[in-house]
mmCIF file of C-alpha atoms and ligand atoms in Angstrom:
data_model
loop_
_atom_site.group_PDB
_atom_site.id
_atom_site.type_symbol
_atom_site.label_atom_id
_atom_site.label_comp_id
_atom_site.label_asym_id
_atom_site.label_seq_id
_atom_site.Cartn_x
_atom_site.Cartn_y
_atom_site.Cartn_z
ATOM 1 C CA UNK A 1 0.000 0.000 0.000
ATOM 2 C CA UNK A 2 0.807 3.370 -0.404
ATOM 3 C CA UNK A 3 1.131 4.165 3.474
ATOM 4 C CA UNK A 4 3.513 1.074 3.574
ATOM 5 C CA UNK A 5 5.528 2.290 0.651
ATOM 6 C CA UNK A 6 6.108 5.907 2.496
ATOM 7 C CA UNK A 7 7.055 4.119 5.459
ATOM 8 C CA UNK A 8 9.851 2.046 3.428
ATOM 9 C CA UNK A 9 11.196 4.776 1.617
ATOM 10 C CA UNK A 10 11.926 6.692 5.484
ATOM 11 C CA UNK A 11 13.394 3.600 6.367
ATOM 12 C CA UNK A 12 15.467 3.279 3.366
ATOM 13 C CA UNK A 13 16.208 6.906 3.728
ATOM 14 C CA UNK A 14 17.016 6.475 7.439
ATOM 15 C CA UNK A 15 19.590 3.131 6.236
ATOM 16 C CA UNK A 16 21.160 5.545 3.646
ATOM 17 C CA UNK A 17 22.183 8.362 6.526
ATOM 18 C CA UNK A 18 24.118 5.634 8.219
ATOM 19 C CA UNK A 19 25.924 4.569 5.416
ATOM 20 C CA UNK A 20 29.311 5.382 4.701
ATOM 21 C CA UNK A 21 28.908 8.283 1.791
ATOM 22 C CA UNK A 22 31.250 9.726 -0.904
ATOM 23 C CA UNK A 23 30.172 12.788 -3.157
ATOM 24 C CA UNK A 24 30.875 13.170 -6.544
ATOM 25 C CA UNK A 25 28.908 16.830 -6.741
ATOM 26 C CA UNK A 26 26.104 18.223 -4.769
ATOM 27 C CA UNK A 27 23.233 15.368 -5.485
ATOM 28 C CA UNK A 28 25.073 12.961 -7.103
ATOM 29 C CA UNK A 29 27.379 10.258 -4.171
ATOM 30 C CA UNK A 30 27.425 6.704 -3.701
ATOM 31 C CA UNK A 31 26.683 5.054 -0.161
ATOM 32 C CA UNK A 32 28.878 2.032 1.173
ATOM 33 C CA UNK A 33 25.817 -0.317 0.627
ATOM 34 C CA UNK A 34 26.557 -3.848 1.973
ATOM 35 C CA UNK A 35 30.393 -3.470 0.484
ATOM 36 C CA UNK A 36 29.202 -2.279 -2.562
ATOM 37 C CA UNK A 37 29.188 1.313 -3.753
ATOM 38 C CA UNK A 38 26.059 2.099 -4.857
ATOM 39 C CA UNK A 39 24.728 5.230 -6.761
ATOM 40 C CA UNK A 40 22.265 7.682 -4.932
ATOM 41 C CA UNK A 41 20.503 7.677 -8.183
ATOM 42 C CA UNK A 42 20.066 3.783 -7.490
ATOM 43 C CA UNK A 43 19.847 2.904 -4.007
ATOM 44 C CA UNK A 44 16.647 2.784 -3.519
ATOM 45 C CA UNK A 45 15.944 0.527 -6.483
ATOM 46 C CA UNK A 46 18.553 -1.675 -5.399
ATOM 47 C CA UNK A 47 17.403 -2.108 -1.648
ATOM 48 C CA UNK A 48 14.125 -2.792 -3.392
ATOM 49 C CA UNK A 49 15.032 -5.120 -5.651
ATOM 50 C CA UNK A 50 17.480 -7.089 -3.083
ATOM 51 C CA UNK A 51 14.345 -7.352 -0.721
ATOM 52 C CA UNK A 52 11.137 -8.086 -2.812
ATOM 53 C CA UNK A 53 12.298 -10.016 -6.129
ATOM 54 C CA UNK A 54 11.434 -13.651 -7.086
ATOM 55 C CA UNK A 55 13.435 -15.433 -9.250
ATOM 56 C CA UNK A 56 12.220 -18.230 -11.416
ATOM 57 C CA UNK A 57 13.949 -21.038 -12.380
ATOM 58 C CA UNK A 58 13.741 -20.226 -15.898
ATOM 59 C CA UNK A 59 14.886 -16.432 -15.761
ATOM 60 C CA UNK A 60 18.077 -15.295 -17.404
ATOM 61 C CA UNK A 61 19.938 -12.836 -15.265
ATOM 62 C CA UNK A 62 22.729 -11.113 -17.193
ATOM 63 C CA UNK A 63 24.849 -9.392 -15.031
ATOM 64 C CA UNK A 64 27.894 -6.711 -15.111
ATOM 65 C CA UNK A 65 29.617 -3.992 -13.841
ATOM 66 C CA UNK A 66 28.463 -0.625 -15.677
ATOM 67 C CA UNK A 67 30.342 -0.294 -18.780
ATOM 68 C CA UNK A 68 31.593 -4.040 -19.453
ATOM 69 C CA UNK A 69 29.391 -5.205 -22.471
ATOM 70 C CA UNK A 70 25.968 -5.128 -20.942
ATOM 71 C CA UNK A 71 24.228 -3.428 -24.194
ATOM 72 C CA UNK A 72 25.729 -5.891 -26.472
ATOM 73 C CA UNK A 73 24.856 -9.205 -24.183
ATOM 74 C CA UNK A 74 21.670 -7.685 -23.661
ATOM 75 C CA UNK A 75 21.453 -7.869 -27.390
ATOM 76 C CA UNK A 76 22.753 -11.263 -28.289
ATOM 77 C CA UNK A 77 20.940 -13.126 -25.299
ATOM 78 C CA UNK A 78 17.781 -11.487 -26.486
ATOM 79 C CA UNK A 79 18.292 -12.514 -30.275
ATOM 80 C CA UNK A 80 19.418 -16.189 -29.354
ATOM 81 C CA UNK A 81 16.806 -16.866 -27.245
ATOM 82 C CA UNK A 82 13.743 -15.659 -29.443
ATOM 83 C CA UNK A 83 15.348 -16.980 -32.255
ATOM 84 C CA UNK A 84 12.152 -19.218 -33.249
ATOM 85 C CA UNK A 85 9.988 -16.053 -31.741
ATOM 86 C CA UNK A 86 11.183 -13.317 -34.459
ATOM 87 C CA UNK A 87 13.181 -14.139 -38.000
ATOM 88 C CA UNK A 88 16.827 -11.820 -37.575
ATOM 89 C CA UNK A 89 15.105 -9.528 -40.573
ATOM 90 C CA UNK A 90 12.231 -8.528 -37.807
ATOM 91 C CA UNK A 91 14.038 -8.477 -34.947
ATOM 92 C CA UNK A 92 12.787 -5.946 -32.224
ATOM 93 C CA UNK A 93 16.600 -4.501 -31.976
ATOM 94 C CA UNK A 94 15.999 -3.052 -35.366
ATOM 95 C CA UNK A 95 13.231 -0.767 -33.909
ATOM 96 C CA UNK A 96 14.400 -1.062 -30.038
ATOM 97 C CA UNK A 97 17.204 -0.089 -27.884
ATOM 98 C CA UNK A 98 18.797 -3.060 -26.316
ATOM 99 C CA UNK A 99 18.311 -2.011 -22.977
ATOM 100 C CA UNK A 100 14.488 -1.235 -23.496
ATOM 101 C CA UNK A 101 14.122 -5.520 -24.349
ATOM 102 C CA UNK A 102 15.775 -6.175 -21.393
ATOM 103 C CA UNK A 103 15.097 -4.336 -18.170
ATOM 104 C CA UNK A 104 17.215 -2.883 -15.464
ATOM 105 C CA UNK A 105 16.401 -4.891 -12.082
ATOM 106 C CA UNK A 106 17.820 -2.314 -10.261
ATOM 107 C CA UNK A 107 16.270 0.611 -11.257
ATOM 108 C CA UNK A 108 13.427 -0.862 -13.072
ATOM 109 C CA UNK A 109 11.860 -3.489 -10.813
ATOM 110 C CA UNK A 110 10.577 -1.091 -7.846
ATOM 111 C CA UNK A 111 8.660 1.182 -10.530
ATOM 112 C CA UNK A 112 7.313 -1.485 -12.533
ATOM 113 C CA UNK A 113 6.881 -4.692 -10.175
ATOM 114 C CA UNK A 114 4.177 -6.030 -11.604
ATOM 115 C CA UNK A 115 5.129 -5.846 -15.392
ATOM 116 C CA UNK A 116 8.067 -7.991 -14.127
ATOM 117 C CA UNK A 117 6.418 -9.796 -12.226
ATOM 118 C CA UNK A 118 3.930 -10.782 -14.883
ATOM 119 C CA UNK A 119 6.319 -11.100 -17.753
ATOM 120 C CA UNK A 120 6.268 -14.832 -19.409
ATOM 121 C CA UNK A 121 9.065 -17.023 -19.437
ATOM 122 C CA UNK A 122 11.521 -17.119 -20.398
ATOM 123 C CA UNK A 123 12.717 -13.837 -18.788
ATOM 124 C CA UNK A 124 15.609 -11.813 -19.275
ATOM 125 C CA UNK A 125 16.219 -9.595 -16.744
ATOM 126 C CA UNK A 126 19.767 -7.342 -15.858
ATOM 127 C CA UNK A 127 21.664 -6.399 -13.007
ATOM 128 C CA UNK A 128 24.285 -4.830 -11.920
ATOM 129 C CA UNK A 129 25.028 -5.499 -7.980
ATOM 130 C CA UNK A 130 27.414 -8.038 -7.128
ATOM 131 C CA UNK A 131 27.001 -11.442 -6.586
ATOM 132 C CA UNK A 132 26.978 -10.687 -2.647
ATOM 133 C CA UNK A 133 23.850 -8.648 -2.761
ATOM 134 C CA UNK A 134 21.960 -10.413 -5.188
ATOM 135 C CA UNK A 135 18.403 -11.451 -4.069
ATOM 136 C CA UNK A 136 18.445 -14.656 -2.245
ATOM 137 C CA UNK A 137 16.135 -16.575 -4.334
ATOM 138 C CA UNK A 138 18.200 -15.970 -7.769
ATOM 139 C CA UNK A 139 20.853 -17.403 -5.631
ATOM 140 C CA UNK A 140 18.949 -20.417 -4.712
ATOM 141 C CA UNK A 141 16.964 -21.244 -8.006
ATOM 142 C CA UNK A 142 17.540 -22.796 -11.284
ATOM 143 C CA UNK A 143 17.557 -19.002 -13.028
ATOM 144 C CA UNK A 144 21.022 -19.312 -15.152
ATOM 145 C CA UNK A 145 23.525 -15.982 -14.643
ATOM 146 C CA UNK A 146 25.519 -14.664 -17.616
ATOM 147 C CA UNK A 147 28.110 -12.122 -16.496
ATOM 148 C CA UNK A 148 30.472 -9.761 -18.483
ATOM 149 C CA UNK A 149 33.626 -7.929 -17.469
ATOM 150 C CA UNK A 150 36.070 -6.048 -19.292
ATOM 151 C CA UNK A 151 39.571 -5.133 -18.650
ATOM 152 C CA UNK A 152 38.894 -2.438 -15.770
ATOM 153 C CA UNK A 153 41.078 0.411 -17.319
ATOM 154 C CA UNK A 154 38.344 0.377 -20.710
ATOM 155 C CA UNK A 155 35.497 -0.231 -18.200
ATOM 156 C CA UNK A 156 36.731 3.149 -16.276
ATOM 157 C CA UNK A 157 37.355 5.097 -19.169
ATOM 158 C CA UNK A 158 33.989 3.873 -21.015
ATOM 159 C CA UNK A 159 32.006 4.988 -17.350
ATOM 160 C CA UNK A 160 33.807 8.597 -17.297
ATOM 161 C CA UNK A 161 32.500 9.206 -20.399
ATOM 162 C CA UNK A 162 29.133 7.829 -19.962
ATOM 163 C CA UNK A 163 28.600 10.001 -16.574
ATOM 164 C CA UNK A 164 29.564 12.917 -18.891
ATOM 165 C CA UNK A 165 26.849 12.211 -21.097
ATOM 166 C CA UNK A 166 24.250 11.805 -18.413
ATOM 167 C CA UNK A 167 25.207 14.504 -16.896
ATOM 168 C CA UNK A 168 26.553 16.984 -19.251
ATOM 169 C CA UNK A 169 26.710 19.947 -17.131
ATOM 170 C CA UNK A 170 29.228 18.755 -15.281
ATOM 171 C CA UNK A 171 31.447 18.798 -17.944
ATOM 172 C CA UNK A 172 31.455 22.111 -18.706
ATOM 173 C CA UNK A 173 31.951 22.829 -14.926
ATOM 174 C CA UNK A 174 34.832 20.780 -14.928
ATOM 175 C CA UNK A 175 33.678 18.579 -11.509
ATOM 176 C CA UNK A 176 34.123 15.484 -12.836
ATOM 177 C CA UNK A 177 37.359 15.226 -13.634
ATOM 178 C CA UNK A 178 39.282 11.830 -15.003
ATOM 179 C CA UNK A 179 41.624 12.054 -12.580
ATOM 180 C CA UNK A 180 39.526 11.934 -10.142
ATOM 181 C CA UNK A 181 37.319 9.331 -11.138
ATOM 182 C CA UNK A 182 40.856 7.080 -11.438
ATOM 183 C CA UNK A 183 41.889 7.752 -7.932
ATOM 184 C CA UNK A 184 38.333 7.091 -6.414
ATOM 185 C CA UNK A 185 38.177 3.910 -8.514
ATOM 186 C CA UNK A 186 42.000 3.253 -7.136
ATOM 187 C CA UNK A 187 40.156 3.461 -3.898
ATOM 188 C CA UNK A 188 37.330 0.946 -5.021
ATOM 189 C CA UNK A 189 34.757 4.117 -5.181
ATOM 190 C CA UNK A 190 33.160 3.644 -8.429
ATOM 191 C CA UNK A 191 29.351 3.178 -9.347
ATOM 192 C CA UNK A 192 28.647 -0.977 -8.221
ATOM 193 C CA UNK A 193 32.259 -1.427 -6.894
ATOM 194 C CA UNK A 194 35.372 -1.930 -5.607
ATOM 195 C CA UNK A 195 35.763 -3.168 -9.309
ATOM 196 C CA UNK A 196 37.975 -6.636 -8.209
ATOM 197 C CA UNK A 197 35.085 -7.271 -5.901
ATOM 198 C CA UNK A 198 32.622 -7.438 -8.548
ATOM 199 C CA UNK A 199 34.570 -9.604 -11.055
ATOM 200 C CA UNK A 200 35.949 -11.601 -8.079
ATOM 201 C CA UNK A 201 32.560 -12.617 -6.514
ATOM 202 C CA UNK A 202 31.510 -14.121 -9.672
ATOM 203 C CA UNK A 203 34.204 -15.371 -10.859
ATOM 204 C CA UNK A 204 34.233 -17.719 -7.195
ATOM 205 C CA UNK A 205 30.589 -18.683 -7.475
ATOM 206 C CA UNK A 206 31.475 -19.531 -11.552
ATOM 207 C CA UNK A 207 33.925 -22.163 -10.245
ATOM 208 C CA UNK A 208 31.782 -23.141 -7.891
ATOM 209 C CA UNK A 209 28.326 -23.718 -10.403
ATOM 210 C CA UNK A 210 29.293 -23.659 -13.712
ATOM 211 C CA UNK A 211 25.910 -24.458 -14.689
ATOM 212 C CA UNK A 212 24.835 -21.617 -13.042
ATOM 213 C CA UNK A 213 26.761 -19.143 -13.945
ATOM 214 C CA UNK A 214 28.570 -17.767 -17.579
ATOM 215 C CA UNK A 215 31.581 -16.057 -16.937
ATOM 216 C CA UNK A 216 32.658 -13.535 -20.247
ATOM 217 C CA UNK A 217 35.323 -11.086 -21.009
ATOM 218 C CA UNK A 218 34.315 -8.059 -23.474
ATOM 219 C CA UNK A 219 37.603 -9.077 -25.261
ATOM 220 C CA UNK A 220 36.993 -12.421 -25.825
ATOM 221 C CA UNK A 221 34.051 -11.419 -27.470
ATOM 222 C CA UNK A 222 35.973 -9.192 -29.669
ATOM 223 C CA UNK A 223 38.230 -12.024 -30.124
ATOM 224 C CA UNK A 224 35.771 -13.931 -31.594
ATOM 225 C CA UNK A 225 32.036 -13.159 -31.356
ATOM 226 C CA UNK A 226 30.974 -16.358 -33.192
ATOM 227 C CA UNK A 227 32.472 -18.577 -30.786
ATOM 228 C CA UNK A 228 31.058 -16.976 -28.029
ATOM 229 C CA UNK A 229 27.870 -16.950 -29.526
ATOM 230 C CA UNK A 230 27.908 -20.467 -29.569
ATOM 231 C CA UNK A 231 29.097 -20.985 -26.064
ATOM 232 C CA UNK A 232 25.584 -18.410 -24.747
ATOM 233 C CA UNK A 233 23.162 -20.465 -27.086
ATOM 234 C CA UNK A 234 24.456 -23.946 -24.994
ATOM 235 C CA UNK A 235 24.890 -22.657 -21.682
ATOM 236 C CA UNK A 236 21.076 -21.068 -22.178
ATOM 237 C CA UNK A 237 19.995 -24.469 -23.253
ATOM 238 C CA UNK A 238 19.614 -23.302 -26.833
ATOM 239 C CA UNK A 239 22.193 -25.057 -28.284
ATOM 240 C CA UNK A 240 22.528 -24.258 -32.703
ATOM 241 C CA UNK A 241 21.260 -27.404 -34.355
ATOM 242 C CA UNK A 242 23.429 -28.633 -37.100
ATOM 243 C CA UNK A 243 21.110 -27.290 -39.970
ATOM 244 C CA UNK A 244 21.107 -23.182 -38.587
ATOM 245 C CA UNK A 245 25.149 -23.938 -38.331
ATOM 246 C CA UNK A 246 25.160 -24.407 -41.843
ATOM 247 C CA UNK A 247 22.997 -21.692 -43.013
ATOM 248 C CA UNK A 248 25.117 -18.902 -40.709
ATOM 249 C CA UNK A 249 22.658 -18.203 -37.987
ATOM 250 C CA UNK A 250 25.413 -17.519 -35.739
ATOM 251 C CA UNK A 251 27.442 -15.249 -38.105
ATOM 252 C CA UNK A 252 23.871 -13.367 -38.585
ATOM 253 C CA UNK A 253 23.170 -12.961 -35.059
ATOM 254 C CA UNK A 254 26.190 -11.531 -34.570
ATOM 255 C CA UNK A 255 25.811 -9.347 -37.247
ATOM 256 C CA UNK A 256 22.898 -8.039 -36.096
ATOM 257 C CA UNK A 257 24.136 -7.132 -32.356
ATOM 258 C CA UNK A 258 27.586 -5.579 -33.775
ATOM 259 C CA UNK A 259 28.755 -2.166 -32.620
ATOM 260 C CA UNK A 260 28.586 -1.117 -36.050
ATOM 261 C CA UNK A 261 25.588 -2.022 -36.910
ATOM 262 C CA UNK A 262 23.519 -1.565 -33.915
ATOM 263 C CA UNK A 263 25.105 2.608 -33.170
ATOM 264 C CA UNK A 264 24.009 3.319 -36.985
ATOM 265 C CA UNK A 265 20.151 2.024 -36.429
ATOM 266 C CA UNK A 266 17.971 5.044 -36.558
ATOM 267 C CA UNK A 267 16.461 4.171 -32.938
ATOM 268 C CA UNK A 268 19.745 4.223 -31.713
ATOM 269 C CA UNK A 269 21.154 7.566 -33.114
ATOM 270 C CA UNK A 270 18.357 9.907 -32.473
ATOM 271 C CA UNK A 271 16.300 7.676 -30.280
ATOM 272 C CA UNK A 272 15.749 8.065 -26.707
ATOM 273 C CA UNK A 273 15.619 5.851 -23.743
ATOM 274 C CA UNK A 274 12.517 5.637 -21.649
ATOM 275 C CA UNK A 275 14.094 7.243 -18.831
ATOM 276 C CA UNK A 276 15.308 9.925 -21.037
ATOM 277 C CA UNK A 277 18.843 9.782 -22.124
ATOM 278 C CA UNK A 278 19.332 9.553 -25.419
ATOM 279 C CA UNK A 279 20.158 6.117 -26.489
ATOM 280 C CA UNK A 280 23.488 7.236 -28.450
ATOM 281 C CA UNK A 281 25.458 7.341 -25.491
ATOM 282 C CA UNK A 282 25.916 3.047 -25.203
ATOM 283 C CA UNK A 283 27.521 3.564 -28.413
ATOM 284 C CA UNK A 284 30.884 5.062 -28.251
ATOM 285 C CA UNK A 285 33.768 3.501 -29.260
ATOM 286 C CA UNK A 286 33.377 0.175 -28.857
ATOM 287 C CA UNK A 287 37.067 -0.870 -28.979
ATOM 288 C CA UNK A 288 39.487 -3.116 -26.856
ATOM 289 C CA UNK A 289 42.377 -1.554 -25.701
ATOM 290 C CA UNK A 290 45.120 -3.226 -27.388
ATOM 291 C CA UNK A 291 47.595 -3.509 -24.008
ATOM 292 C CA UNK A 292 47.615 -5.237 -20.992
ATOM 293 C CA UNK A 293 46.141 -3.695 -17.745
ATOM 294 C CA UNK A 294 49.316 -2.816 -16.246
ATOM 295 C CA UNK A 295 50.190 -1.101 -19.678
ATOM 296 C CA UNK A 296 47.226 0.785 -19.532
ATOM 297 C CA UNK A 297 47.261 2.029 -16.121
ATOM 298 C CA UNK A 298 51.222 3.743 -16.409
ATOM 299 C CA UNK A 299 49.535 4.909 -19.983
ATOM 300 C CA UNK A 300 46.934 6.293 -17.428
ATOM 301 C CA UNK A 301 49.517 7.496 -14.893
ATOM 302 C CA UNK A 302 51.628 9.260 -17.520
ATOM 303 C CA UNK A 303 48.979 11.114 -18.929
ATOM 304 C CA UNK A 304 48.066 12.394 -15.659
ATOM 305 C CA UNK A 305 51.058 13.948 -14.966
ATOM 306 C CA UNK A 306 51.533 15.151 -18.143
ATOM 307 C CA UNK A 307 47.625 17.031 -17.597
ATOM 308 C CA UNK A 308 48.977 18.567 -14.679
ATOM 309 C CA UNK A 309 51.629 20.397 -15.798
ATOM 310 C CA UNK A 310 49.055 21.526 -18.971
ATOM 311 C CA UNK A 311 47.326 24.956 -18.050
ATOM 312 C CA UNK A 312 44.062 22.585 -19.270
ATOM 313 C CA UNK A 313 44.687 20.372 -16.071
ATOM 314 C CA UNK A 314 41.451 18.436 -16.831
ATOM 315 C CA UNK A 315 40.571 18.400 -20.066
ATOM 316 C CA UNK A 316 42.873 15.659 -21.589
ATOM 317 C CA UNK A 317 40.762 12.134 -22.408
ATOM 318 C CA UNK A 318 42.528 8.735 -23.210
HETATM 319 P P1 A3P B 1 33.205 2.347 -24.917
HETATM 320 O O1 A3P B 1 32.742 3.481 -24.070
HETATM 321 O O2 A3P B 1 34.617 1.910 -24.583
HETATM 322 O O3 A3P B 1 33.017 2.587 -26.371
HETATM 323 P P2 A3P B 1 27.690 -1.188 -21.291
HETATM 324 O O4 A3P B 1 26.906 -1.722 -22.429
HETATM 325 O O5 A3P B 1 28.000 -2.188 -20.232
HETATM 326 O O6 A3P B 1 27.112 0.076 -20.793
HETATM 327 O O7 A3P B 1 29.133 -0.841 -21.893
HETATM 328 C C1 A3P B 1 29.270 0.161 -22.841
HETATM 329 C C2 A3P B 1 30.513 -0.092 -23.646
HETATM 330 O O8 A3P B 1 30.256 -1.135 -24.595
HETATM 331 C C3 A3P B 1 30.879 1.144 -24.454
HETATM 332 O O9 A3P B 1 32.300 1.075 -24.573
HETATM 333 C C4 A3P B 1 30.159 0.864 -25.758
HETATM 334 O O10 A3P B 1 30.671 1.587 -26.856
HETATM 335 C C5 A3P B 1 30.383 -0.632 -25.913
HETATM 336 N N1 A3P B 1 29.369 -1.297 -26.747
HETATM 337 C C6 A3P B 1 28.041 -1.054 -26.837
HETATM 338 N N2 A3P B 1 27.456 -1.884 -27.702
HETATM 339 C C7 A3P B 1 28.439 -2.677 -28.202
HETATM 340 C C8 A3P B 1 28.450 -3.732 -29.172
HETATM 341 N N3 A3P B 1 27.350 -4.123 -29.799
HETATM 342 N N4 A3P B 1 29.628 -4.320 -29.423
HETATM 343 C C9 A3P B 1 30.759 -3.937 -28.806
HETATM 344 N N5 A3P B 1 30.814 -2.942 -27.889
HETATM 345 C C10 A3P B 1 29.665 -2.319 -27.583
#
């Protein structure tokens, strides 16, 4: 009820005051939620969803850190499971924004309960907490979890940028530096980390269920999409029958959810996203940095220094 709703949002707002807080600019921090440093903009959703979702044993939970691949899985577990559903030349990502086919758990599921709720199997649903706060009952059911990282230098980068977009003013106001967002993330303070927490927790409960849980790399997918392809279709109990092998299904799907092609669809240029970005901004670069972490980070370091001793201390990008 609505009285009962009131009464959870003081109690969520009375949680939040206790928490552990770090601001980014005047309404925008994350709180120290559970180990896990969640954005103001999401708390509430998240406490929400942690508390009142059921899983089903058929759902498909993809799951990531911000900024590690979640548009494009989003994409190809949505074209290889409705496969049969839609032919590839009708697919809904030709009209639709990845992440409006697949919904946000954390944002999404405390505004719109019972469209979740009621949605028919099978479900594909997205999260981003870590495998720590996730609601017990995915936990506990047969719901299969695909996850996606990236090499955490890209993913930081990629999420600098995308705060930028979201929030453009602060970019000409100069807050938000990159700098800054590297040393918080140094620190672990980044939206849904520390970052090795995230990976870390489901890379453990991989080893542990294999069945359970998918565990992906953004550049093995840019390795080789095809493959990979293959390996979501069986682990979603989809497998590709002998006959779509031979007439390129695979090659097709991943066609269809490339960077290339999906950034040039009209929907995805000058469409916008229900909550009212515009959906342009997943759709940046869409590279793989070609050098190892440690590379990247004195690349990173370098730069820095080389910024400070500029008159344009923050305006430098990587
Ligand atoms: P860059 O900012 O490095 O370009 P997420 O989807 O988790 O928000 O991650 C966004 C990152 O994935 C962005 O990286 C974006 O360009 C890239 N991306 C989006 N769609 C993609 C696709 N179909 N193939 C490859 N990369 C994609």
């Amino acid at each position: 009820s609505r009285v009962e709703e009131s009464m959870n949002n003081e109690n969520i707002q009375e949680l939040l005051s206790s928490l552990p807080r770090e601001k980014l600019w005047d309404g925008f921090c994350f709180y120290l939620y559970q180990g896990c440093w969640v954005s103001s903009a999401f708390c509430h959703g998240v406490i929400y969803f942690q508390k009142h979702f059921q899983a089903r044993d058929t759902d498909i939970i993809l799951a990531s850190i911000p900024k590690s691949g979640t548009t494009w899985l989003k994409a190809l577990i949505f074209t290889i499971v409705n496969r049969s559903r839609y032919a590839l030349a009708e697919s809904p990502l030709l009209t639709s924004n990845p992440h409006e086919l697949v919904p946000l758990l954390d944002r999404d599921f405390i505004k719109n309960q019972s469209t979740i709720d009621n949605l028919s199997s099978s479900r594909i649903l997205c999260t981003h907490v870590p495998y720590a706060l996730l609601p017990h009952s995915i936990v506990t059911c047969n719901s299969r979890i695909v996850y996606t990282c990236r090499n955490p230098l890209d993913q930081l980068v990629s999420y600098w940028h995308f705060l930028l977009a979201l929030y453009p003013e602060q970019t000409t106001m100069k807050l938000f530096p990159l700098e800054k967002t590297f040393e918080m993330a140094c620190q672990g303070v980044q939206g849904y980390g520390p970052f090795w927490e995230h990976v870390l927790g489901y890379w453990k409960a991989n080893l542990e269920q294999p069945g359970k849980i998918l565990f992906l790399k953004y550049e093995d997918l840019k390795e080789d999409v095809n493959f990979q392809v293959k390996r979501l279709a069986e682990f979603l109990g989809c497998p590709f029958s002998v006959d779509e092998e031979s007439r390129g299904v695979i090659e097709e799907i991943s066609k269809l959810c490339s960077f290339d092609h999906l950034k040039n669809l009209e929907v995805n240029k000058s469409g916008k996203h229900p909550v009212g970005h515009a959906n342009s901004i997943y759709f940046r670069k869409g590279k793989k940095s070609n050098n190892r972490i440690v590379v990247c980070c004195k690349a990173a370091i370098a730069e820095k220094e080389a910024a400070d001793t500029s008159s344009e201390k923050n305006e430098y990008q990587l």
